[in-house]
Short mmCIF file of C-alpha atoms and ligand atoms in Angstrom, two decimals:
data_model
loop_
_atom_site.label_atom_id
_atom_site.label_comp_id
_atom_site.label_asym_id
_atom_site.label_seq_id
_atom_site.Cartn_x
_atom_site.Cartn_y
_atom_site.Cartn_z
CA MET A 1 90.07 87.27 100.81
CA SER A 2 86.79 85.63 100.15
CA LYS A 3 84.68 88.08 97.92
CA PHE A 4 81.08 88.09 97.30
CA SER A 5 78.27 90.38 97.05
CA ALA A 6 75.16 90.33 99.26
CA LEU A 7 73.25 91.90 96.38
CA LEU A 8 74.12 89.01 94.14
CA SER A 9 73.00 86.53 96.74
CA LEU A 10 69.55 88.38 97.34
CA LEU A 11 69.05 88.36 93.52
CA ALA A 12 69.92 84.62 93.49
CA LEU A 13 66.81 84.08 95.77
CA ILE A 14 64.34 85.65 93.44
CA PRO A 15 64.04 82.77 91.00
CA ALA A 16 63.36 80.30 93.80
CA LEU A 17 60.55 82.52 95.22
CA ALA A 18 59.00 83.35 91.88
CA HIS A 19 58.29 79.60 90.92
CA ALA A 20 55.52 77.42 92.24
CA GLN A 21 57.79 74.41 91.76
CA SER A 22 61.59 74.45 92.41
CA ALA A 23 63.73 73.65 89.38
CA VAL A 24 66.19 70.60 89.27
CA TRP A 25 68.95 71.39 91.88
CA GLY A 26 66.82 74.20 93.41
CA GLN A 27 65.97 74.49 97.01
CA CYS A 28 62.57 72.97 98.02
CA GLY A 29 62.72 73.21 101.82
CA GLY A 30 64.59 73.83 105.06
CA ILE A 31 64.24 75.90 108.19
CA GLY A 32 63.33 79.51 107.20
CA TRP A 33 62.62 78.48 103.62
CA THR A 34 59.51 80.19 102.23
CA GLY A 35 59.65 79.16 98.65
CA ALA A 36 58.23 76.15 96.70
CA THR A 37 58.37 72.89 98.50
CA THR A 38 57.72 70.75 95.46
CA CYS A 39 59.91 69.91 92.58
CA VAL A 40 59.60 70.05 88.77
CA SER A 41 58.84 66.66 87.15
CA GLY A 42 61.80 64.30 87.15
CA SER A 43 63.39 65.43 90.41
CA VAL A 44 62.56 64.68 93.97
CA CYS A 45 62.65 67.10 97.07
CA THR A 46 65.51 65.54 99.13
CA GLU A 47 66.36 66.70 102.66
CA LEU A 48 70.13 67.35 102.85
CA ASN A 49 70.00 68.96 106.28
CA ASP A 50 67.70 70.81 108.58
CA TYR A 51 68.21 74.07 106.65
CA TYR A 52 68.36 72.74 103.03
CA SER A 53 66.21 70.37 100.89
CA GLN A 54 66.96 70.20 97.33
CA CYS A 55 65.43 69.05 94.07
CA ILE A 56 67.63 66.15 93.06
CA PRO A 57 67.12 64.40 89.54
CA SER A 58 65.25 61.15 90.23
CA SER A 59 68.16 59.38 88.46
CA ALA A 60 70.89 60.90 90.57
CA ALA A 61 69.92 59.09 93.89
CA PRO A 62 72.41 60.72 96.16
CA PRO A 63 73.49 59.05 99.29
CA PRO A 64 72.18 60.50 102.66
CA PRO A 65 74.50 63.27 103.91
CA THR A 66 75.68 61.38 106.82
CA SER A 67 77.00 58.42 104.76
CA SER A 68 80.80 57.99 104.14
CA PRO A 69 82.09 59.62 100.92
CA THR A 70 82.74 57.34 98.01
CA THR A 71 86.34 56.39 98.03
CA VAL A 72 88.58 55.42 95.20
CA SER A 73 90.33 52.11 95.57
CA SER A 74 92.24 52.00 92.34
CA THR A 75 95.93 52.89 92.27
CA PRO A 76 96.52 55.90 90.05
CA THR A 77 98.96 55.77 87.33
CA PRO A 78 100.40 59.24 87.51
CA THR A 79 102.53 60.53 84.70
CA SER A 80 106.10 60.42 86.06
CA PRO A 81 107.76 63.73 86.46
CA SER A 82 110.60 64.25 84.00
CA SER A 83 113.36 63.51 86.58
CA GLY A 84 113.91 62.47 90.15
CA PRO A 85 112.28 59.83 92.16
CA SER A 86 108.63 59.14 91.69
CA PRO A 87 106.44 59.16 94.71
CA THR A 88 106.37 56.06 96.81
CA ASP A 89 103.24 57.69 98.26
CA THR A 90 100.38 55.72 96.59
CA PRO A 91 96.87 57.31 97.56
CA SER A 92 95.48 55.62 100.35
CA ALA A 93 91.81 56.20 99.24
CA GLY A 94 91.49 57.61 102.64
CA ASN A 95 92.10 60.52 104.74
CA PRO A 96 95.64 61.75 103.92
CA TYR A 97 96.03 63.09 107.41
CA THR A 98 95.67 59.68 108.89
CA GLY A 99 98.86 58.38 110.37
CA TYR A 100 100.95 61.52 109.69
CA GLU A 101 101.98 64.36 111.98
CA VAL A 102 101.56 67.82 110.54
CA PHE A 103 104.77 69.65 110.14
CA LEU A 104 104.84 73.09 111.89
CA SER A 105 105.27 76.09 109.53
CA PRO A 106 108.75 77.70 110.34
CA VAL A 107 107.52 80.91 108.79
CA TYR A 108 104.53 81.15 111.00
CA ALA A 109 106.58 80.02 114.06
CA ALA A 110 108.98 82.97 113.45
CA GLU A 111 106.12 85.32 112.93
CA VAL A 112 104.42 84.24 116.18
CA ALA A 113 107.59 84.23 118.20
CA ALA A 114 108.14 87.85 117.11
CA GLY A 115 104.64 88.90 117.78
CA ALA A 116 104.57 87.40 121.22
CA ALA A 117 107.84 89.05 122.03
CA GLN A 118 106.06 92.48 121.70
CA ILE A 119 103.41 91.58 124.21
CA THR A 120 103.98 93.07 127.76
CA ASP A 121 101.34 91.21 129.75
CA ALA A 122 103.03 87.92 130.70
CA THR A 123 99.90 85.74 130.63
CA LEU A 124 98.84 87.02 127.18
CA GLN A 125 102.51 86.66 125.95
CA SER A 126 102.66 82.85 127.03
CA LYS A 127 99.34 82.24 125.39
CA ALA A 128 100.48 84.05 122.16
CA ALA A 129 103.77 82.13 122.12
CA SER A 130 101.89 78.77 122.29
CA VAL A 131 100.24 79.48 118.85
CA ALA A 132 103.63 78.63 117.22
CA ASN A 133 102.97 74.96 118.12
CA ILE A 134 99.71 74.96 116.01
CA PRO A 135 100.14 73.78 112.47
CA THR A 136 99.16 76.25 109.67
CA PHE A 137 99.47 76.06 105.93
CA ILE A 138 102.53 77.72 104.25
CA TRP A 139 101.46 80.08 101.44
CA PHE A 140 103.25 80.16 98.18
CA ASP A 141 101.94 83.52 97.06
CA GLU A 142 104.94 84.45 94.89
CA VAL A 143 107.35 82.50 92.86
CA ALA A 144 110.31 83.84 94.66
CA LYS A 145 109.22 81.81 97.70
CA VAL A 146 109.13 78.47 96.03
CA PRO A 147 112.88 77.53 96.61
CA ASN A 148 112.04 77.75 100.40
CA LEU A 149 109.73 74.80 99.91
CA GLY A 150 112.74 72.51 99.43
CA THR A 151 114.04 73.78 102.70
CA TYR A 152 110.86 73.03 104.58
CA LEU A 153 110.60 69.58 102.97
CA ALA A 154 114.14 68.80 103.89
CA SER A 155 113.55 69.75 107.55
CA ALA A 156 110.26 67.68 107.57
CA SER A 157 112.12 64.66 105.99
CA ALA A 158 114.88 64.80 108.71
CA LEU A 159 112.33 65.17 111.41
CA GLY A 160 110.49 62.25 110.09
CA THR A 161 113.61 60.13 110.15
CA SER A 162 114.74 61.25 113.66
CA SER A 163 111.26 60.94 115.28
CA GLY A 164 109.96 57.98 113.46
CA GLN A 165 106.89 59.96 112.90
CA LYS A 166 105.88 60.50 109.20
CA GLN A 167 105.62 64.16 108.39
CA LEU A 168 102.94 66.08 106.30
CA VAL A 169 103.60 69.47 104.94
CA GLN A 170 100.63 71.79 104.25
CA ILE A 171 101.01 74.37 101.38
CA VAL A 172 98.70 76.89 99.61
CA VAL A 173 99.27 77.15 95.83
CA TYR A 174 98.30 80.84 95.32
CA ASP A 175 99.76 82.68 92.30
CA LEU A 176 97.28 82.61 89.59
CA PRO A 177 97.58 85.39 86.95
CA ASP A 178 95.01 88.22 87.49
CA ARG A 179 94.62 86.76 91.04
CA ASP A 180 91.93 87.87 93.30
CA CYS A 181 89.70 88.96 90.27
CA ALA A 182 86.81 90.28 92.16
CA ALA A 183 88.72 92.29 94.82
CA LYS A 184 92.06 94.11 95.03
CA ALA A 185 93.72 93.37 98.40
CA SER A 186 95.47 90.23 97.21
CA ASN A 187 96.20 91.06 93.60
CA GLY A 188 99.01 88.99 92.54
CA GLU A 189 102.35 89.25 90.69
CA PHE A 190 101.36 87.74 87.32
CA SER A 191 99.06 89.29 84.81
CA ILE A 192 97.28 87.29 82.01
CA ALA A 193 98.17 90.19 79.49
CA ASP A 194 101.82 89.70 80.30
CA GLY A 195 102.40 85.98 79.67
CA GLY A 196 101.03 85.01 83.03
CA GLN A 197 99.75 81.66 82.13
CA ALA A 198 103.36 80.58 81.04
CA LYS A 199 104.68 82.12 84.25
CA TYR A 200 102.20 80.22 86.32
CA PHE A 201 103.06 76.93 84.58
CA ASN A 202 106.70 77.59 85.45
CA TYR A 203 105.68 78.35 89.11
CA ILE A 204 103.97 74.95 89.26
CA ASP A 205 107.02 73.26 87.60
CA GLN A 206 109.17 74.64 90.32
CA LEU A 207 106.98 73.54 93.02
CA VAL A 208 106.89 69.95 91.52
CA ALA A 209 110.69 69.99 91.29
CA GLN A 210 110.96 70.58 94.93
CA ILE A 211 108.41 68.03 96.00
CA GLN A 212 109.62 65.21 93.84
CA GLN A 213 112.89 65.22 95.76
CA PHE A 214 111.20 64.20 99.15
CA PRO A 215 108.91 61.37 98.38
CA ASP A 216 108.96 60.40 102.09
CA VAL A 217 107.20 63.67 102.99
CA ARG A 218 103.52 63.84 102.40
CA VAL A 219 102.26 67.25 100.88
CA VAL A 220 98.60 68.50 101.13
CA ALA A 221 97.82 71.43 99.13
CA VAL A 222 94.85 73.92 99.05
CA ILE A 223 94.51 75.09 95.35
CA GLU A 224 94.03 78.65 94.71
CA PRO A 225 91.87 80.40 97.35
CA ASP A 226 88.80 82.20 95.92
CA SER A 227 89.62 81.59 92.33
CA LEU A 228 86.91 78.88 91.22
CA ALA A 229 84.41 80.43 93.57
CA ASN A 230 84.75 83.73 91.68
CA LEU A 231 84.06 81.93 88.49
CA VAL A 232 80.84 80.71 89.97
CA THR A 233 79.47 84.11 91.23
CA ASN A 234 81.60 86.92 89.83
CA LEU A 235 81.73 86.60 86.19
CA SER A 236 79.86 89.92 86.00
CA VAL A 237 83.17 91.40 87.11
CA GLU A 238 85.17 91.96 83.99
CA LYS A 239 88.46 90.83 85.35
CA CYS A 240 86.92 87.61 86.39
CA ALA A 241 85.17 87.03 83.01
CA ASN A 242 88.45 87.72 81.20
CA ALA A 243 90.33 85.32 83.66
CA GLU A 244 87.93 82.45 83.35
CA THR A 245 89.76 80.48 80.57
CA THR A 246 93.23 81.17 82.09
CA TYR A 247 92.10 80.18 85.68
CA LYS A 248 90.70 76.95 84.32
CA ALA A 249 93.80 76.11 82.35
CA CYS A 250 96.13 77.00 85.17
CA VAL A 251 94.16 75.04 87.85
CA THR A 252 94.07 72.05 85.55
CA TYR A 253 97.80 72.27 85.08
CA ALA A 254 98.25 72.48 88.81
CA LEU A 255 96.06 69.44 89.54
CA GLN A 256 97.71 67.30 86.87
CA GLN A 257 101.36 68.21 87.71
CA LEU A 258 101.05 68.12 91.54
CA ALA A 259 99.12 64.74 91.28
CA SER A 260 102.08 63.40 89.40
CA VAL A 261 104.21 63.85 92.36
CA GLY A 262 101.75 62.61 94.94
CA VAL A 263 100.47 65.77 96.29
CA TYR A 264 96.92 65.45 98.07
CA MET A 265 94.91 68.46 96.70
CA TYR A 266 91.75 70.31 98.02
CA MET A 267 90.49 73.03 95.57
CA ASP A 268 89.39 75.99 97.38
CA ALA A 269 85.59 76.28 97.55
CA GLY A 270 84.81 79.59 99.17
CA HIS A 271 82.70 79.43 102.21
CA ALA A 272 79.19 78.64 103.49
CA GLY A 273 78.05 82.29 103.23
CA TRP A 274 79.29 82.54 99.56
CA LEU A 275 78.61 79.33 97.56
CA GLY A 276 76.13 78.15 100.19
CA TRP A 277 73.23 79.90 98.64
CA PRO A 278 70.81 77.95 96.87
CA ALA A 279 71.42 79.35 93.48
CA ASN A 280 75.23 78.94 93.88
CA LEU A 281 75.66 75.43 95.15
CA SER A 282 74.71 73.55 91.97
CA PRO A 283 76.85 75.65 89.61
CA ALA A 284 79.60 75.46 92.15
CA ALA A 285 79.30 71.55 92.10
CA GLN A 286 79.32 71.45 88.39
CA LEU A 287 82.42 73.54 88.15
CA PHE A 288 84.31 71.57 90.75
CA ALA A 289 83.39 68.26 89.11
CA GLN A 290 84.42 69.64 85.86
CA MET A 291 87.95 70.64 87.21
CA TYR A 292 88.26 67.29 88.90
CA GLU A 293 87.81 65.64 85.53
CA SER A 294 89.99 67.98 83.62
CA GLY A 295 92.72 67.37 86.39
CA GLY A 296 92.58 63.71 85.50
CA SER A 297 90.06 62.56 88.10
CA SER A 298 93.12 61.54 90.23
CA PRO A 299 92.63 60.17 93.74
CA PHE A 300 95.13 62.73 94.77
CA ILE A 301 92.51 65.42 93.84
CA ARG A 302 90.95 64.63 97.30
CA GLY A 303 88.22 67.27 97.55
CA LEU A 304 87.49 70.73 98.50
CA ALA A 305 88.70 73.24 101.17
CA THR A 306 86.15 75.54 102.69
CA ASN A 307 86.16 78.62 104.80
CA VAL A 308 89.76 79.40 103.88
CA ALA A 309 90.63 82.73 105.75
CA ASN A 310 86.93 83.18 106.55
CA TYR A 311 85.10 83.29 109.88
CA ASN A 312 82.18 80.75 109.72
CA ALA A 313 81.76 78.24 112.42
CA LEU A 314 81.97 74.52 111.71
CA SER A 315 78.44 74.04 112.85
CA VAL A 316 75.84 76.30 114.48
CA ALA A 317 72.53 75.55 116.02
CA THR A 318 70.88 78.56 114.56
CA PRO A 319 71.94 81.17 112.04
CA THR A 320 73.85 84.04 113.80
CA ARG A 321 71.99 87.13 115.03
CA SER A 322 73.17 89.67 112.44
CA LEU A 323 72.73 87.15 109.47
CA ARG A 324 69.43 85.56 110.60
CA ALA A 325 67.39 86.69 107.65
CA THR A 326 69.45 84.53 105.24
CA PRO A 327 67.95 81.22 104.33
CA ILE A 328 71.21 79.68 103.60
CA THR A 329 73.70 76.93 104.61
CA THR A 330 74.83 78.51 107.78
CA SER A 331 78.05 76.77 108.59
CA SER A 332 80.88 74.91 106.98
CA SER A 333 79.34 71.79 108.13
CA THR A 334 75.97 72.26 106.46
CA SER A 335 77.57 73.60 103.18
CA THR A 336 79.72 70.55 103.16
CA SER A 337 76.52 68.26 103.54
CA ALA A 338 74.75 70.19 100.81
CA LEU A 339 77.68 70.07 98.39
CA SER A 340 78.80 66.61 98.91
CA PRO A 341 75.81 64.62 97.20
CA MET A 342 75.83 67.14 94.30
CA LEU A 343 79.57 66.47 93.70
CA THR A 344 79.24 62.68 94.15
CA SER A 345 76.38 62.40 91.70
CA GLN A 346 78.60 64.28 89.13
CA GLY A 347 81.57 61.78 89.74
CA PHE A 348 83.54 63.72 92.23
CA PRO A 349 83.87 61.79 95.35
CA ALA A 350 85.09 64.85 97.32
CA SER A 351 86.15 65.01 100.93
CA PHE A 352 86.65 68.22 102.62
CA ILE A 353 89.01 70.23 104.96
CA VAL A 354 87.74 73.20 106.78
CA ASP A 355 89.75 76.21 108.09
CA GLN A 356 88.79 77.28 111.59
CA GLY A 357 91.77 79.28 112.33
CA ARG A 358 89.91 82.50 112.87
CA SER A 359 86.42 81.15 113.61
CA GLY A 360 86.49 81.19 117.37
CA GLN A 361 83.94 84.00 117.74
CA GLN A 362 80.71 84.40 115.79
CA ASP A 363 78.29 87.13 115.02
CA LEU A 364 80.88 89.69 114.14
CA ARG A 365 80.08 90.56 110.50
CA GLN A 366 77.54 92.87 109.17
CA GLN A 367 77.28 90.88 105.96
CA TRP A 368 78.10 87.30 104.99
CA GLY A 369 80.53 88.61 102.38
CA ASP A 370 82.69 90.82 104.66
CA TRP A 371 86.16 89.30 104.68
CA CYS A 372 88.70 91.89 105.63
CA ASN A 373 90.27 91.57 109.22
CA ILE A 374 87.01 91.08 110.91
CA LYS A 375 86.96 92.93 114.25
CA GLY A 376 86.88 90.87 117.39
CA ALA A 377 87.73 87.47 115.65
CA GLY A 378 89.42 84.83 117.77
CA PHE A 379 91.48 81.85 117.15
CA GLY A 380 89.13 78.84 116.67
CA THR A 381 89.03 75.01 117.01
CA ARG A 382 92.53 73.46 116.81
CA PRO A 383 93.35 71.39 113.75
CA THR A 384 92.16 67.83 114.30
CA THR A 385 91.02 64.76 112.30
CA ASN A 386 88.38 64.35 114.91
CA THR A 387 85.87 66.28 112.87
CA GLY A 388 82.52 64.66 113.81
CA SER A 389 81.82 64.24 110.09
CA SER A 390 82.94 61.39 107.84
CA LEU A 391 82.94 64.04 104.92
CA ILE A 392 85.55 66.13 106.63
CA ASP A 393 89.05 64.85 106.63
CA SER A 394 90.47 67.48 109.08
CA ILE A 395 89.87 70.75 110.66
CA VAL A 396 92.72 72.91 109.69
CA TRP A 397 94.30 76.31 109.94
CA VAL A 398 94.88 77.66 106.54
CA LYS A 399 95.14 81.43 107.05
CA PRO A 400 98.04 82.03 109.41
CA GLY A 401 96.22 84.20 111.87
CA GLY A 402 97.97 87.46 112.33
CA GLU A 403 98.75 87.84 108.74
CA CYS A 404 96.73 90.58 107.31
CA ASP A 405 93.79 90.19 104.73
CA GLY A 406 94.26 93.71 103.22
CA THR A 407 95.29 97.27 103.78
CA SER A 408 92.99 100.01 105.01
CA ASN A 409 95.29 102.61 103.42
CA SER A 410 93.09 104.13 100.60
CA SER A 411 96.15 105.37 98.70
CA SER A 412 97.64 101.77 98.31
CA PRO A 413 97.33 100.31 94.85
CA ARG A 414 95.84 97.19 96.51
CA TYR A 415 93.35 99.11 98.73
CA ASP A 416 90.01 97.47 98.73
CA SER A 417 87.13 99.45 100.28
CA THR A 418 85.99 96.30 102.17
CA CYS A 419 89.00 96.93 104.44
CA SER A 420 87.49 100.14 105.55
CA LEU A 421 83.98 98.75 106.49
CA PRO A 422 82.83 99.27 110.04
CA ASP A 423 83.35 95.55 110.74
CA ALA A 424 86.99 95.76 109.48
CA ASP A 425 89.79 96.25 112.02
CA GLN A 426 91.76 99.35 111.20
CA PRO A 427 94.38 100.70 110.44
CA SER A 428 95.58 97.54 108.67
CA PRO A 429 98.67 96.81 106.66
CA GLU A 430 99.10 95.15 103.41
CA ALA A 431 97.67 91.59 102.70
CA GLY A 432 99.94 88.96 104.02
CA THR A 433 102.02 91.02 106.24
CA TRP A 434 102.01 90.85 109.99
CA PHE A 435 99.10 92.73 111.88
CA GLN A 436 100.22 92.70 115.43
CA GLU A 437 97.14 94.27 116.96
CA TYR A 438 94.89 91.71 115.14
CA PHE A 439 97.06 88.86 116.27
CA GLN A 440 96.64 90.02 119.90
CA THR A 441 93.03 90.06 119.54
CA LEU A 442 92.88 86.60 118.03
CA VAL A 443 94.90 85.46 121.10
CA SER A 444 92.75 87.14 123.67
CA GLN A 445 89.42 86.12 121.93
CA ALA A 446 90.45 82.52 121.20
CA ASN A 447 87.74 79.98 121.67
CA PRO A 448 88.64 77.48 122.99
CA PRO A 449 90.96 79.56 124.91
CA LEU A 450 94.72 79.21 124.65
C1 LIG B 1 97.71 87.35 100.91
C2 LIG B 1 98.93 86.49 100.85
C3 LIG B 1 99.20 85.70 102.03
C4 LIG B 1 97.97 85.03 102.64
C5 LIG B 1 98.17 84.37 103.90
C6 LIG B 1 96.52 86.60 101.51
O1 LIG B 1 95.48 87.42 101.70
O2 LIG B 1 97.37 87.97 99.60
O3 LIG B 1 99.98 87.32 100.48
O4 LIG B 1 100.23 84.81 101.91
O5 LIG B 1 96.90 85.93 102.62
O6 LIG B 1 98.31 85.39 104.91
#
C-alpha cells in the first residue's frame, strides 16, 4: 500500500536546512526543527502544532488549528444522473456520520468468521469472532465486484427500514488504470495503454447506477488510495509520471459522478509519515485543492482520508523510538492539523477521516515508508465519531485487517521487495487475500484489547 521513499524525504529536508529564511509554506519551527526560524518577506511563521510551524503568506490568514473547519451551507445543485431517483440526501454541511449507523461489511464478516473458526484457543477465537461486528470499508478493487454493491445497499436499505436506524455504507473506490504506480503489490486490472481511462469511467458509471437506486442509504467513499499522494512525491517514477494526467482525469470523473448521486467522499491523502514532511505538505495541499475544484467544489467532496492501510497512531506524545530522527508530523492528528489550514486557504474546507484499523501497536517499522504487513501490528481504536478533533469526522477502519498488503513470493508478477523487508511478516499471500497468521496477530495485539 502506501509507498514512499525515505531517501526522497531526506532530500526534501535539504532546501529547508540550506536557507537562512524559510520559503513561503516552508517549515520555520517545531520540536526537533533545526532549520531557519524566520520566513521570507510576505509570510509569517505560524505555529500549527508543537512539531510544526510554517511560513504562511501574510494574506492567507489561516484559522488556528483547533478551530472548526469551514463548512459549506449552500445546497449543491448536483447534475442529475441520467435515470433513476435523484438523491434525497442533501449534504448536511456537517459530519456525514452523524445520525447514521455504519453498515457492517458482509464481505469482512464472512472472512472474519472463517478466520475465527480456524483458531483453536477458545479465548482468542471469541475475540477474533467479535471483529465481525466492527465496521470496515468495502473495497471495489475490480469492476467485477461492482454488482455486489447493489446487494449490500439493498440489505442496508432493508435494515434501515426494519430497525428505524438510517444506514451508512462505506466503500473504497480503487480501480485506477496503472494503479499503484510506485509499487507492484496492488497493480490493478486496467492499463492506460489499453483503454484504461474509458474502462475506469465505465466502472464509475456502474457504481453510480447501483447507488442511485438506494437514495435512502448514505454512502461514504474513500477515493483511490495512494494515487494522488504518488503524484505528490513519486513523479520521478516513470509509471507515475505517465499516469499523472489519467489519474487526474479519472479522479475528477469519480468526484463529479459520485457527487451527483450524493456520495460523501474523502480523497486518500497518504499518511503522516509520507505527505507529512515539510516539503510535501504544501504541494499536497495544492493538488488536493485543485482536485476539489476540478471535481466541482461539491459539498459532497467532504475532505481527505489519511492513514489508509497504514500504521500511524492518531496522536503520539513523542515521535516513536525507531523514527525519532525525523522532524515531521508524527501522527495522523498532527498531519491533519498541518494540512487543514493550507487546504482552507486554497478554498478546500476539508474534513478528515482517519484509518486506525491496524494502528494499535506503535514502534514496529524500520522506516516511515514501510507498508507491507508490518510485523506485530494490532487492531487499533474502534471506529467512532468521538475523535477529539473538530477536523476529524470519524476514526474508521478502511483496510479490512487480515487482508494482505502484498505477497512475499518473489516469483509473483505483483511481488514488491518491500514485502520481504525485515519488518514485513512472511510468508505472505497476494494483496487483498486473507492472511490468517496476520489476522491472529492483529487480534492478540489489539489495543485497546478485544
Ligand atoms: C489490495 C486490494 C484489497 C485492499 C483491501 C489492497 O492492498 O490491492 O485488492 O481490496 O488492499 O484489503
